[in-house]
Amino acid sequence: MIHKNPLREQLQELLMSQRLAVLSTHHEGQPYTSLVAFAATANLSPIVFATPRTTRKFHNLKKDHRVALLVDNRSNTEKDFNEAIAATAIGVAQEVHEKESPELYELYLTKHPCLEGFVRSQSCAMLQVLVHKYLVVNHFQNVFQLKVVP
Amino acid sequence: MKFFVTLDEIRDPDHPAVGGKAFALSRLKRSGFRIPHSICVPAWVYDAFVEESGLRERIMLELNRKDLKEMRWEEIWDAGLRIRSMFLTKSLPGKMEASLREALDFHFPQNPVAVRSSSPQEDSATSSFAGLHESFINVHGAQSILDHIRLVWASLWSDASLLYRQELGLEVHRSSMAVLIQELIHGACSGVLFSRNPNDPSQVVLEAVHGLNQGLVDGQIEPDRWLIDRDSKRIVFHRAPERKLHFVPLGSGVRAVHLPQNLALSPPLEEAQVQSLLRLALQMEDSMGSPQDVEWTLHGESILVLQSRPITTLPSGSEKDQRKWYLSLRRSFENLQELRQRIEEVLIPAMTGEYEAMTALPLSQLPDGELAREIEHRQEAEKKWTNVYWDEFIPFAHGMRLFGQVYNDTMRPADPYEFLRLLGNSSLESLQRNDRLEKMASMVRQQKDIETLLREGRYLEAPSEFVERIQEFMNRFGDLSCPVTGVVQCTQGPDGLIRIILELARHPRESTLSAHQDAVELQKNFLSVFEGDELERARALLDLGRASYRLRDDDNIHLSRMESLKIAALMEAQKRLEIQGKLDLDGPTTEKIKKSFQEIPSLQPFPSSTRSSPQTPPGVKPRQLVGQPAGPGIARGRARVIGHSSNLQEFTHGEVLVCDAVDPNMTYVVPLASAIVERRGGMLIHGAIIAREYGLPCVTGVPDATRWIETGDLVTVDGFLGIVSVGSQSITESD
């Protein structure tokens, strides 16, 4: 239930517990979605993910850095209609480098140690999404918005 | 595949599958007791049905719409109604239906039956919740029995079950229901036996009525009652009531009819029969190993056991436990008809008579002492009528629920609230008030100079016909500055009323109240299903439903007038205190009057919620809030959140009325509104009723509606799905 102020805590818990998110980009107005392994800070922003530079999503992001990311805890059972929470993060993505932002690399690799080889490869880029706001859906239809203070 | 078992086939391990009732009867049958011929549809058939039809998920969605703890009884009743409708409109899977139909044709080819719940949760030794689930008596033919099996299944999710869900351990994934189909025995007399009196274990309690025991079980007929000493077998007490009615099978169901004179004068049992029943009670207790609560019927010389369960009673709960009171609101047709007669012929005329007498009293001419006595008199009258409201008016609201249930059972509409379209347009008091406002607005529209005078605050200079209408309106309904009908100059004088008239004049409604054009057709279709006596009863039930619908709205206005008269007397005293500085009364009386004036509840702001409403957390805004769809349609507008009666007078055309609980005294702004959103939930509450009358989208039961939505917010109200979207749809907008 999102009543008093559990929205923030609920979001933190969701972002900590989930490993994958659906990233939404576009190319000349054509929407495009990709599944990405992500990590988030306790402040709810930024969210980081890694992608090869050759991918469509990376290409799309170079043209337009606006993104939406969907994180949810569905279990693919009928309980989801009542119990699942889905959060859409709205923001902008930008590339980061280990030299300037070692803490983001650490954050990411702590959550996904198996991706170390992937992240350190030359063709892989690390991106951070600076989140402006979240839209959180629970109980099937209840939707609340949380603005993220930069 | 076989979807039923006979009582002879039931063995100990089958107990959870066949439920307490069928299991007890199978044991008694094996022990040699006479039981009507019965078969049982086990709980796994229920499971298969809800699984295959997808109903389990739908029930879960319905019950998770909102935390059940936050639902009012009305909302729980609504949820139960919607689930019942799901069961009614879903047919049985082909093989299941064919197998059951074959079994019913074989076991009950001609005979009417009783279709009874046999819940695995009910009737166990530790928890007995007799009566929470439904049973149907005198059901004819395989098709009707199949329909009633689904109704018994649906009663697993009735309002009563949902209220006691914790005690029953009710869970969508686990809970299930078996059904017992029992040949109907039309006994000459029937009754209930307690093998041990809960108040005195040395006694057996025996209750009996002529005919079927339906009236006894649901408390409509007072039975003959015997207390018998278990050891000496002596009758220690017999109470013979005034015997007027008995229940007999009639049409498809049972009816209370007058007892013939000879039966009315004689007890349903002779002494020898009392002794036979005493022996039966003791034998059954022996056989079952615990004191038993037995329903029986006497057919010829034989006593047949209809059902038996361990003696327990519903937990009494704390004083705050209102569940029994809620359940007492579910009344029978006969009971409601009596109640209606009393309300229409005795209570409302008495109430009207009292407030007319009070209105005629010139308060300003009373000496202080008499005014003090009048204040006390009015305070007592208000208290008395408030009690009548809770004890008699509120229970009468069940009339429309009862009609709805019969309508749904008969017509099986896709929309379980279709029945409301037959009940509407019943000349509600609040609509009559709005009609008068509209007539005044129409005069302003036609005569521009009236508008000018009103804008300049010179309404008394308007044509006399208009001024008379205003004054007549204020005499009857007040100046709208109070949340109480009938109060004049509560805070600001007639300015609020005039503002509303001007606003209505600017925005004429296209033919309002046109939502019921199809009511005639629906009524025709409904009544065409019945014939003879049944048709008369259906007509009477529709009439009762309409009366109940009308009173649901009118009662608040009546009560509010009573309150307004008390306020008028207190205001007169307050005025004298301000002018004279004191009243010609003793100190304590003056103090009491002052205190009463300060504490007038309806002059306080509307409560924002019954629960504490903490502040909205920083940065958090609602985008979409879910409630209950209570009036179809979609509308978009700026929200006007009502926190105080003065907010109502600021209401402008096209706004969405957002409030904690709509009261008929507030609904004069509804002709200006584009939609209604309410925190209080339910389909049959004032907000929903008035929204349907005006064809406005309405969503009720939105948790913390007045906390999350602010005046001026752009809201979209989806009255089809029960969703309120707040703010712009554009995601990039800076909100």
XYZ file of C-alpha atoms in Angstrom, chain B residues 61-709:
649
model
C -9.104 -9.168 -8.516
C -12.448 -8.183 -7.038
C -11.316 -8.732 -3.465
C -7.965 -7.049 -3.967
C -9.430 -3.916 -5.479
C -9.032 -2.429 -2.041
C -7.898 -3.687 1.351
C -10.949 -5.467 2.806
C -10.216 -3.901 6.182
C -10.803 -0.491 4.634
C -14.090 -1.451 3.024
C -17.394 -0.441 4.540
C -20.101 -3.052 4.802
C -21.818 -1.602 1.722
C -18.645 -2.125 -0.311
C -18.310 -5.672 0.975
C -21.934 -6.286 0.052
C -21.205 -4.885 -3.420
C -18.167 -7.138 -3.828
C -20.321 -10.127 -2.812
C -22.973 -9.094 -5.347
C -20.453 -8.809 -8.169
C -18.967 -12.203 -7.337
C -22.463 -13.716 -7.180
C -23.132 -12.275 -10.606
C -19.900 -13.850 -11.928
C -21.067 -17.274 -10.743
C -24.534 -16.735 -12.213
C -23.304 -15.738 -15.634
C -20.621 -18.446 -16.018
C -21.935 -21.764 -17.220
C -20.593 -25.093 -15.982
C -18.014 -26.904 -18.123
C -19.722 -29.320 -20.529
C -18.728 -32.624 -18.937
C -19.440 -31.399 -15.431
C -22.879 -30.178 -16.408
C -23.754 -33.393 -18.284
C -22.669 -35.623 -15.404
C -24.520 -33.586 -12.783
C -27.634 -33.324 -14.905
C -27.695 -37.095 -15.327
C -27.256 -37.601 -11.566
C -30.016 -35.121 -10.739
C -32.428 -36.694 -13.213
C -31.695 -40.089 -11.689
C -31.806 -39.180 -7.992
C -34.503 -36.505 -8.025
C -36.592 -37.135 -11.140
C -39.738 -35.404 -9.898
C -39.078 -34.251 -6.374
C -38.266 -30.746 -5.301
C -35.038 -30.470 -3.329
C -33.145 -28.325 -0.855
C -29.740 -27.159 -2.117
C -27.564 -26.571 0.930
C -24.036 -25.336 1.531
C -21.667 -27.861 3.081
C -18.560 -25.819 3.616
C -15.345 -27.549 4.599
C -14.694 -24.546 6.868
C -18.155 -24.509 8.400
C -19.594 -26.787 11.067
C -16.334 -28.158 12.366
C -16.195 -28.674 16.123
C -14.076 -25.587 16.655
C -15.840 -23.118 14.429
C -19.471 -23.084 13.571
C -20.690 -20.339 11.319
C -24.086 -21.677 10.524
C -26.024 -19.378 8.277
C -23.118 -17.499 6.738
C -23.523 -19.470 3.526
C -26.720 -19.867 1.596
C -29.175 -22.733 1.304
C -32.207 -22.850 -0.996
C -35.400 -24.733 -0.292
C -37.928 -26.090 -2.817
C -35.862 -26.070 -5.986
C -37.395 -27.897 -8.963
C -35.737 -29.590 -11.918
C -32.155 -30.245 -12.944
C -31.559 -26.824 -14.552
C -32.727 -24.907 -11.531
C -30.739 -27.163 -9.184
C -27.600 -26.548 -11.271
C -28.203 -22.786 -11.031
C -28.629 -23.028 -7.284
C -25.441 -25.053 -6.908
C -23.610 -22.065 -8.401
C -25.448 -19.725 -6.011
C -24.349 -21.820 -3.033
C -20.779 -21.725 -4.356
C -21.048 -17.945 -4.733
C -22.139 -17.655 -1.104
C -18.625 -18.672 -0.120
C -17.927 -15.006 -0.999
C -21.119 -13.415 0.352
C -20.924 -10.280 2.488
C -21.504 -12.445 5.557
C -18.594 -14.750 4.709
C -16.352 -11.821 3.888
C -17.164 -10.149 7.202
C -16.145 -13.328 9.033
C -13.287 -14.134 6.640
C -10.716 -14.331 9.419
C -12.711 -16.763 11.517
C -13.519 -18.820 8.414
C -9.923 -18.715 7.195
C -11.264 -17.516 3.859
C -8.602 -17.453 1.132
C -9.172 -17.321 -2.589
C -6.607 -20.023 -3.263
C -7.587 -22.412 -0.513
C -11.260 -21.961 0.222
C -13.815 -24.155 -1.387
C -17.408 -25.251 -1.062
C -19.292 -28.537 -1.246
C -23.032 -28.646 -1.906
C -25.614 -30.986 -0.458
C -28.709 -31.721 -2.547
C -31.444 -33.117 -0.399
C -34.938 -34.296 -1.237
C -37.399 -31.741 0.172
C -39.608 -33.238 2.859
C -42.766 -31.230 3.374
C -43.137 -32.019 7.048
C -46.243 -31.190 9.067
C -43.984 -29.580 11.596
C -40.275 -28.929 11.862
C -37.772 -27.471 14.234
C -34.442 -27.343 15.966
C -33.002 -29.429 18.803
C -30.066 -28.591 21.033
C -29.041 -31.787 22.772
C -27.602 -29.586 25.530
C -28.987 -26.191 26.474
C -26.010 -23.797 26.152
C -27.304 -22.054 29.303
C -28.029 -25.239 31.294
C -26.293 -28.439 30.183
C -28.766 -30.626 32.117
C -31.493 -29.728 29.613
C -32.389 -30.363 25.998
C -33.838 -27.392 24.076
C -36.548 -28.157 21.528
C -38.125 -25.583 19.223
C -40.864 -26.385 16.742
C -43.105 -24.647 14.210
C -45.903 -25.833 11.959
C -44.744 -26.497 8.393
C -41.146 -26.003 7.234
C -38.569 -24.681 9.643
C -37.365 -21.782 7.441
C -39.147 -19.141 9.472
C -37.711 -20.515 12.681
C -34.159 -20.692 11.412
C -34.098 -17.111 10.163
C -36.031 -15.754 13.092
C -39.225 -14.745 11.292
C -41.515 -17.070 13.213
C -41.472 -17.454 16.930
C -41.492 -21.185 17.715
C -42.995 -23.220 20.534
C -40.128 -23.866 22.913
C -39.598 -26.714 25.341
C -36.858 -27.249 27.897
C -36.591 -30.904 28.900
C -34.529 -32.364 31.706
C -32.100 -34.875 30.207
C -32.200 -37.267 33.191
C -35.799 -37.241 34.327
C -37.113 -36.663 30.754
C -39.557 -34.211 32.312
C -40.662 -31.081 30.440
C -39.547 -28.270 32.720
C -40.795 -25.422 30.542
C -43.019 -24.874 27.523
C -43.555 -21.484 25.920
C -46.427 -21.266 23.486
C -46.134 -18.160 21.293
C -48.925 -16.488 19.387
C -48.929 -18.712 16.286
C -49.866 -16.753 13.156
C -47.779 -17.943 10.214
C -46.137 -21.036 8.887
C -43.783 -21.652 5.973
C -44.894 -23.835 3.084
C -43.311 -24.661 -0.290
C -44.870 -22.356 -2.887
C -43.849 -21.884 -6.506
C -40.086 -22.071 -6.517
C -39.239 -21.275 -2.933
C -41.022 -21.053 0.359
C -43.564 -18.561 1.666
C -44.970 -17.580 5.001
C -48.740 -18.013 4.956
C -51.372 -17.653 7.655
C -51.966 -20.696 9.805
C -55.450 -22.224 9.728
C -57.319 -21.532 12.958
C -57.107 -25.123 14.262
C -53.298 -25.204 13.846
C -52.844 -21.744 15.314
C -54.459 -22.943 18.513
C -52.495 -26.164 18.916
C -48.785 -26.687 19.586
C -46.960 -28.296 16.663
C -45.950 -31.293 18.831
C -47.782 -33.571 21.242
C -46.128 -34.746 24.423
C -45.238 -38.169 22.959
C -43.544 -36.502 20.001
C -41.590 -34.251 22.347
C -40.336 -37.390 24.067
C -39.398 -38.991 20.726
C -37.391 -35.906 19.815
C -35.683 -35.941 23.203
C -34.611 -39.553 22.565
C -33.410 -38.578 19.104
C -31.297 -35.745 20.547
C -29.635 -38.030 23.075
C -29.016 -40.788 20.538
C -27.502 -38.344 18.056
C -25.224 -36.873 20.692
C -24.087 -40.414 21.510
C -23.575 -41.278 17.911
C -21.654 -38.100 17.005
C -19.702 -37.908 20.251
C -20.562 -34.278 21.038
C -23.626 -32.144 21.828
C -25.529 -31.523 18.608
C -27.590 -28.729 17.074
C -30.104 -30.590 14.909
C -32.634 -29.455 12.311
C -35.460 -31.960 11.908
C -38.865 -32.382 10.341
C -41.797 -34.596 11.169
C -43.242 -36.446 8.211
C -46.117 -38.804 9.015
C -44.859 -40.673 12.033
C -41.184 -40.366 11.098
C -38.689 -37.839 12.304
C -36.143 -36.983 9.615
C -32.829 -35.290 10.355
C -32.163 -32.459 7.897
C -28.811 -31.424 9.303
C -26.730 -31.717 12.424
C -23.649 -29.922 13.684
C -21.735 -29.500 16.922
C -23.183 -26.789 19.152
C -21.279 -23.545 18.875
C -22.389 -19.993 18.393
C -21.084 -17.076 16.430
C -18.398 -15.346 18.452
C -19.986 -12.403 20.180
C -16.970 -10.168 19.558
C -16.273 -6.904 21.277
C -18.752 -4.072 21.537
C -17.043 -2.498 18.567
C -17.768 -5.588 16.473
C -20.637 -4.346 14.315
C -20.784 -7.383 12.079
C -23.913 -8.840 13.634
C -25.632 -5.507 13.172
C -24.606 -5.401 9.519
C -25.968 -8.876 8.985
C -29.208 -7.905 10.685
C -29.671 -5.440 7.816
C -30.334 -8.349 5.479
C -34.068 -8.672 5.901
C -36.800 -10.705 4.314
C -39.375 -9.371 1.875
C -42.176 -9.712 4.439
C -40.155 -7.959 7.103
C -39.280 -5.129 4.709
C -42.892 -4.719 3.683
C -43.902 -4.292 7.303
C -41.057 -1.854 7.792
C -42.100 0.140 4.743
C -45.646 0.436 5.991
C -44.417 1.668 9.337
C -42.015 4.166 7.761
C -44.473 5.550 5.226
C -47.607 5.519 7.331
C -46.307 6.187 10.825
C -42.743 7.454 11.033
C -42.484 9.953 8.165
C -45.909 11.525 8.901
C -44.994 11.774 12.585
C -41.663 13.343 11.745
C -43.230 15.760 9.264
C -45.919 16.657 11.787
C -43.284 17.413 14.407
C -41.183 19.638 12.231
C -44.177 21.441 10.806
C -45.324 22.255 14.325
C -41.840 23.477 15.172
C -41.649 25.558 11.980
C -44.943 27.271 12.886
C -43.598 28.346 16.270
C -42.452 32.016 16.191
C -39.114 31.588 17.975
C -38.375 35.297 18.092
C -41.481 35.929 20.185
C -40.737 33.321 22.856
C -39.553 34.531 26.249
C -36.044 33.258 27.106
C -37.366 30.518 29.397
C -39.662 29.096 26.766
C -36.918 29.316 24.168
C -34.652 27.260 26.453
C -37.375 24.630 26.810
C -37.913 24.625 23.062
C -34.179 24.105 22.501
C -34.241 21.128 24.823
C -37.341 19.759 23.120
C -35.692 20.049 19.705
C -32.476 18.455 20.882
C -34.445 15.487 22.164
C -36.488 15.262 18.983
C -33.333 15.216 16.884
C -31.857 12.486 19.071
C -35.027 10.430 18.862
C -35.210 10.684 15.063
C -31.522 9.915 14.678
C -32.170 6.643 16.497
C -35.130 5.951 14.225
C -32.845 6.626 11.253
C -30.361 3.949 12.370
C -32.907 1.434 13.621
C -35.527 1.645 10.883
C -34.561 3.826 7.919
C -31.099 2.314 7.330
C -32.349 -1.312 7.504
C -35.046 -0.411 4.974
C -32.303 0.374 2.449
C -31.949 -3.389 2.144
C -35.137 -3.299 0.033
C -33.209 -2.249 -3.052
C -30.529 -4.856 -2.366
C -33.161 -7.563 -2.097
C -34.736 -6.429 -5.363
C -31.291 -6.381 -7.004
C -30.606 -9.929 -5.952
C -33.918 -11.225 -7.290
C -33.466 -9.220 -10.500
C -29.976 -10.632 -11.041
C -31.071 -14.193 -10.262
C -33.909 -13.850 -12.759
C -32.362 -11.807 -15.566
C -28.633 -12.576 -15.196
C -27.602 -9.244 -16.695
C -23.995 -8.677 -17.712
C -24.033 -5.551 -15.519
C -24.934 -6.600 -11.952
C -26.242 -3.074 -11.300
C -28.686 -2.972 -14.204
C -31.459 -3.238 -11.615
C -30.778 0.316 -10.465
C -32.109 1.585 -13.784
C -35.519 0.277 -12.784
C -35.397 1.925 -9.379
C -34.291 5.413 -10.366
C -36.263 8.529 -11.139
C -38.417 8.040 -8.086
C -38.971 11.735 -7.320
C -36.248 12.054 -4.714
C -36.473 15.054 -2.377
C -33.025 16.164 -3.497
C -34.154 16.110 -7.137
C -37.233 18.156 -6.304
C -34.937 20.687 -4.661
C -32.676 20.747 -7.727
C -35.722 21.108 -9.940
C -36.716 24.273 -8.066
C -33.198 25.637 -8.448
C -33.359 24.945 -12.173
C -36.717 26.755 -12.463
C -35.217 29.842 -10.826
C -32.154 29.590 -13.081
C -34.465 29.409 -16.063
C -36.210 32.659 -14.974
C -32.808 34.350 -14.738
C -31.947 33.062 -18.207
C -35.134 34.497 -19.658
C -35.118 37.845 -17.811
C -31.716 39.463 -18.057
C -32.624 42.242 -15.606
C -32.995 39.664 -12.836
C -29.440 38.597 -13.504
C -28.240 42.177 -13.164
C -30.085 42.630 -9.875
C -28.689 39.365 -8.519
C -25.159 40.326 -9.449
C -25.571 43.631 -7.637
C -26.875 41.905 -4.496
C -30.355 43.370 -4.952
C -32.375 40.183 -5.275
C -35.251 41.636 -3.225
C -35.892 44.093 -6.082
C -36.412 41.266 -8.587
C -39.963 40.525 -9.814
C -42.130 39.303 -6.955
C -42.586 35.858 -8.489
C -38.815 35.297 -8.370
C -38.432 36.678 -4.841
C -41.284 34.444 -3.682
C -39.611 31.417 -5.212
C -36.327 32.263 -3.498
C -38.062 32.687 -0.171
C -40.131 29.573 -0.542
C -36.955 27.682 -1.426
C -35.145 29.031 1.633
C -38.085 28.164 3.864
C -37.937 24.584 2.746
C -34.313 23.921 1.929
C -32.442 26.822 3.550
C -30.024 29.153 1.842
C -27.508 26.373 1.025
C -24.830 28.001 3.163
C -25.023 25.111 5.619
C -24.453 21.415 5.176
C -27.916 21.047 6.687
C -31.094 21.341 4.668
C -33.361 24.075 5.896
C -30.893 26.333 7.677
C -31.038 29.984 6.701
C -28.050 32.293 7.082
C -25.835 29.689 8.570
C -22.706 31.593 7.734
C -23.142 33.935 4.807
C -26.768 34.531 3.955
C -28.382 33.906 0.579
C -25.308 34.924 -1.452
C -24.295 31.314 -1.944
C -27.739 30.325 -3.152
C -27.798 33.249 -5.595
C -24.343 32.407 -6.880
C -25.446 28.838 -7.590
C -28.594 30.073 -9.378
C -26.468 32.402 -11.547
C -24.064 29.575 -12.343
C -26.948 27.248 -13.240
C -28.467 30.005 -15.392
C -25.235 30.337 -17.362
C -25.069 26.621 -18.041
C -28.422 25.117 -18.927
C -28.392 21.319 -18.789
C -29.650 19.416 -21.751
C -32.637 17.352 -20.744
C -31.454 16.033 -17.408
C -32.853 12.904 -15.851
C -33.086 11.147 -19.172
C -31.090 8.168 -18.005
C -34.174 6.054 -17.463
C -35.678 5.871 -20.889
C -34.984 2.168 -20.946
C -36.508 1.573 -17.507
C -39.897 0.806 -19.024
C -38.385 -1.821 -21.309
C -36.334 -3.374 -18.497
C -39.396 -3.503 -16.261
C -41.430 -5.167 -19.009
C -38.732 -7.790 -19.586
C -38.377 -8.487 -15.888
C -42.089 -8.868 -15.189
C -42.676 -10.991 -18.300
C -40.751 -13.831 -16.645
C -43.424 -14.265 -13.960
C -47.014 -15.445 -13.931
C -49.920 -15.466 -11.499
C -48.941 -15.089 -7.829
C -45.276 -14.856 -8.697
C -46.022 -11.878 -10.953
C -47.819 -10.082 -8.138
C -44.887 -10.744 -5.852
C -42.401 -9.505 -8.446
C -44.416 -6.296 -8.855
C -44.562 -5.842 -5.093
C -40.818 -6.401 -4.826
C -40.121 -3.807 -7.520
C -42.370 -1.361 -5.714
C -40.572 -2.091 -2.460
C -37.197 -1.590 -4.173
C -38.326 1.795 -5.476
C -39.585 2.898 -2.061
C -36.306 1.792 -0.523
C -34.278 3.672 -3.161
C -36.302 6.830 -2.549
C -35.970 6.692 1.200
C -32.226 6.086 1.000
C -31.880 9.670 -0.196
C -34.878 11.314 1.420
C -34.210 10.129 4.956
C -31.138 12.336 5.260
C -33.071 15.369 4.115
C -35.854 14.655 6.608
C -33.362 14.204 9.409
C -31.474 17.257 8.327
C -34.626 19.386 8.569
C -35.018 18.188 12.134
C -31.459 19.256 12.839
C -32.019 22.606 11.156
C -34.884 23.379 13.521
C -32.654 22.724 16.492
C -29.990 24.968 14.957
C -32.576 27.703 14.343
C -33.543 27.677 18.037
C -29.911 27.747 19.152
C -29.185 30.582 16.725
C -32.070 32.580 18.150
C -30.576 32.151 21.626
C -27.133 33.078 20.321
C -28.560 36.209 18.677
C -30.181 37.300 21.938
C -26.924 36.696 23.778
C -25.110 38.916 21.321
C -27.728 41.690 21.478
C -28.735 41.534 25.156
C -25.425 40.265 26.510
C -27.261 37.638 28.542
C -30.340 35.440 28.663
C -33.002 35.578 31.307
C -32.024 32.112 32.520
C -29.965 30.554 35.288
C -26.212 30.306 34.685
C -25.953 26.563 33.977
C -28.795 26.668 31.408
C -27.164 29.600 29.604
C -23.828 27.801 29.598
C -25.444 24.659 28.270
C -27.018 26.582 25.402
C -23.738 28.324 24.579
C -21.934 24.995 24.566
C -24.575 23.353 22.375
C -24.275 26.189 19.897
C -20.512 25.855 19.679
C -20.751 22.128 19.236
C -23.274 21.976 16.396
C -21.574 19.281 14.344
C -22.973 20.280 10.997
C -21.564 23.779 11.319
C -18.088 22.291 11.576
C -16.090 21.577 8.417
C -16.891 18.288 6.689
C -14.655 15.567 8.046
C -11.900 14.959 5.550
C -11.801 11.287 6.422
C -12.885 8.946 9.164
C -9.255 7.959 9.536
C -6.333 10.175 10.234
C -5.088 11.790 7.068
C -1.379 12.286 7.221
C 0.212 14.853 4.975
C 1.059 13.884 1.441
C 4.715 12.792 1.334
C 7.002 15.305 -0.416
C 7.499 14.727 -4.112
C 4.715 12.159 -4.335
C 1.721 12.816 -6.561
C -1.072 10.454 -7.516
C -1.427 9.711 -11.227
C -4.186 7.164 -11.144
C -6.439 6.184 -8.223
C -8.703 3.200 -8.240
C -12.160 3.006 -6.731
C -15.415 1.389 -7.684
C -17.230 2.228 -10.928
C -20.494 3.672 -9.619
C -21.840 5.654 -12.581
C -20.884 4.909 -16.193
C -19.231 7.495 -18.436
C -15.954 9.361 -18.809
C -15.447 13.033 -17.976
C -12.563 15.391 -17.505
C -12.477 18.560 -15.474
C -10.874 20.526 -12.698
C -11.393 19.074 -9.251
C -13.370 20.914 -6.591
C -12.497 19.249 -3.314
C -15.189 19.793 -0.713
C -13.746 20.323 2.743
C -16.372 22.769 3.975
C -19.893 23.731 2.985
C -18.623 27.057 1.641
C -16.574 25.116 -0.948
C -19.876 24.022 -2.437
C -20.923 27.578 -3.154
C -17.682 28.136 -5.042
C -18.562 25.244 -7.314
C -18.457 26.157 -10.986
C -19.810 24.465 -14.047
C -17.813 21.528 -15.377
C -15.883 20.859 -12.190
C -15.480 17.382 -10.737
C -17.015 17.059 -7.276
C -14.443 15.377 -5.028
C -15.454 14.708 -1.469
C -15.223 12.395 1.467
C -18.883 11.422 1.547
C -21.671 12.917 -0.546
C -24.695 13.868 1.499
C -28.062 14.676 -0.132
C -27.736 18.132 1.421
C -24.743 18.767 -0.813
C -26.084 17.485 -4.079
C -27.525 20.768 -5.320
C -24.223 21.355 -7.102
C -24.498 18.082 -9.009
C -26.307 19.684 -12.001
C -23.149 21.775 -12.460
C -20.681 18.918 -11.993
C -19.073 16.897 -14.766
C -18.350 13.894 -12.520
C -18.299 12.744 -8.903
C -15.439 11.168 -6.940
C -15.993 9.983 -3.382
C -13.847 8.385 -0.712
C -16.753 6.466 0.800
C -17.424 3.341 -1.198
C -20.535 1.638 -2.497
C -22.906 1.481 -5.417
C -26.022 2.404 -3.488
C -24.790 5.500 -1.679
C -26.073 9.041 -2.250
C -23.214 10.107 -4.516
C -23.744 7.135 -6.795
C -27.534 7.478 -6.791
C -27.528 11.144 -7.701
C -24.766 10.674 -10.310
C -26.852 8.058 -12.072
C -29.920 10.299 -11.924
C -27.963 12.976 -13.788
C -26.063 10.524 -15.993
C -22.692 11.603 -14.568
C -19.581 9.432 -14.385
C -18.973 8.493 -10.766
C -16.222 6.642 -8.922
C -16.681 5.826 -5.243
C -14.470 4.159 -2.665
C -11.293 5.992 -3.678
C -9.025 5.725 -0.623
C -8.004 9.154 0.670
C -9.581 10.891 -2.338
C -9.657 14.286 -0.630
C -6.091 13.910 0.517
C -4.553 13.037 -2.821
C -6.640 15.291 -5.038
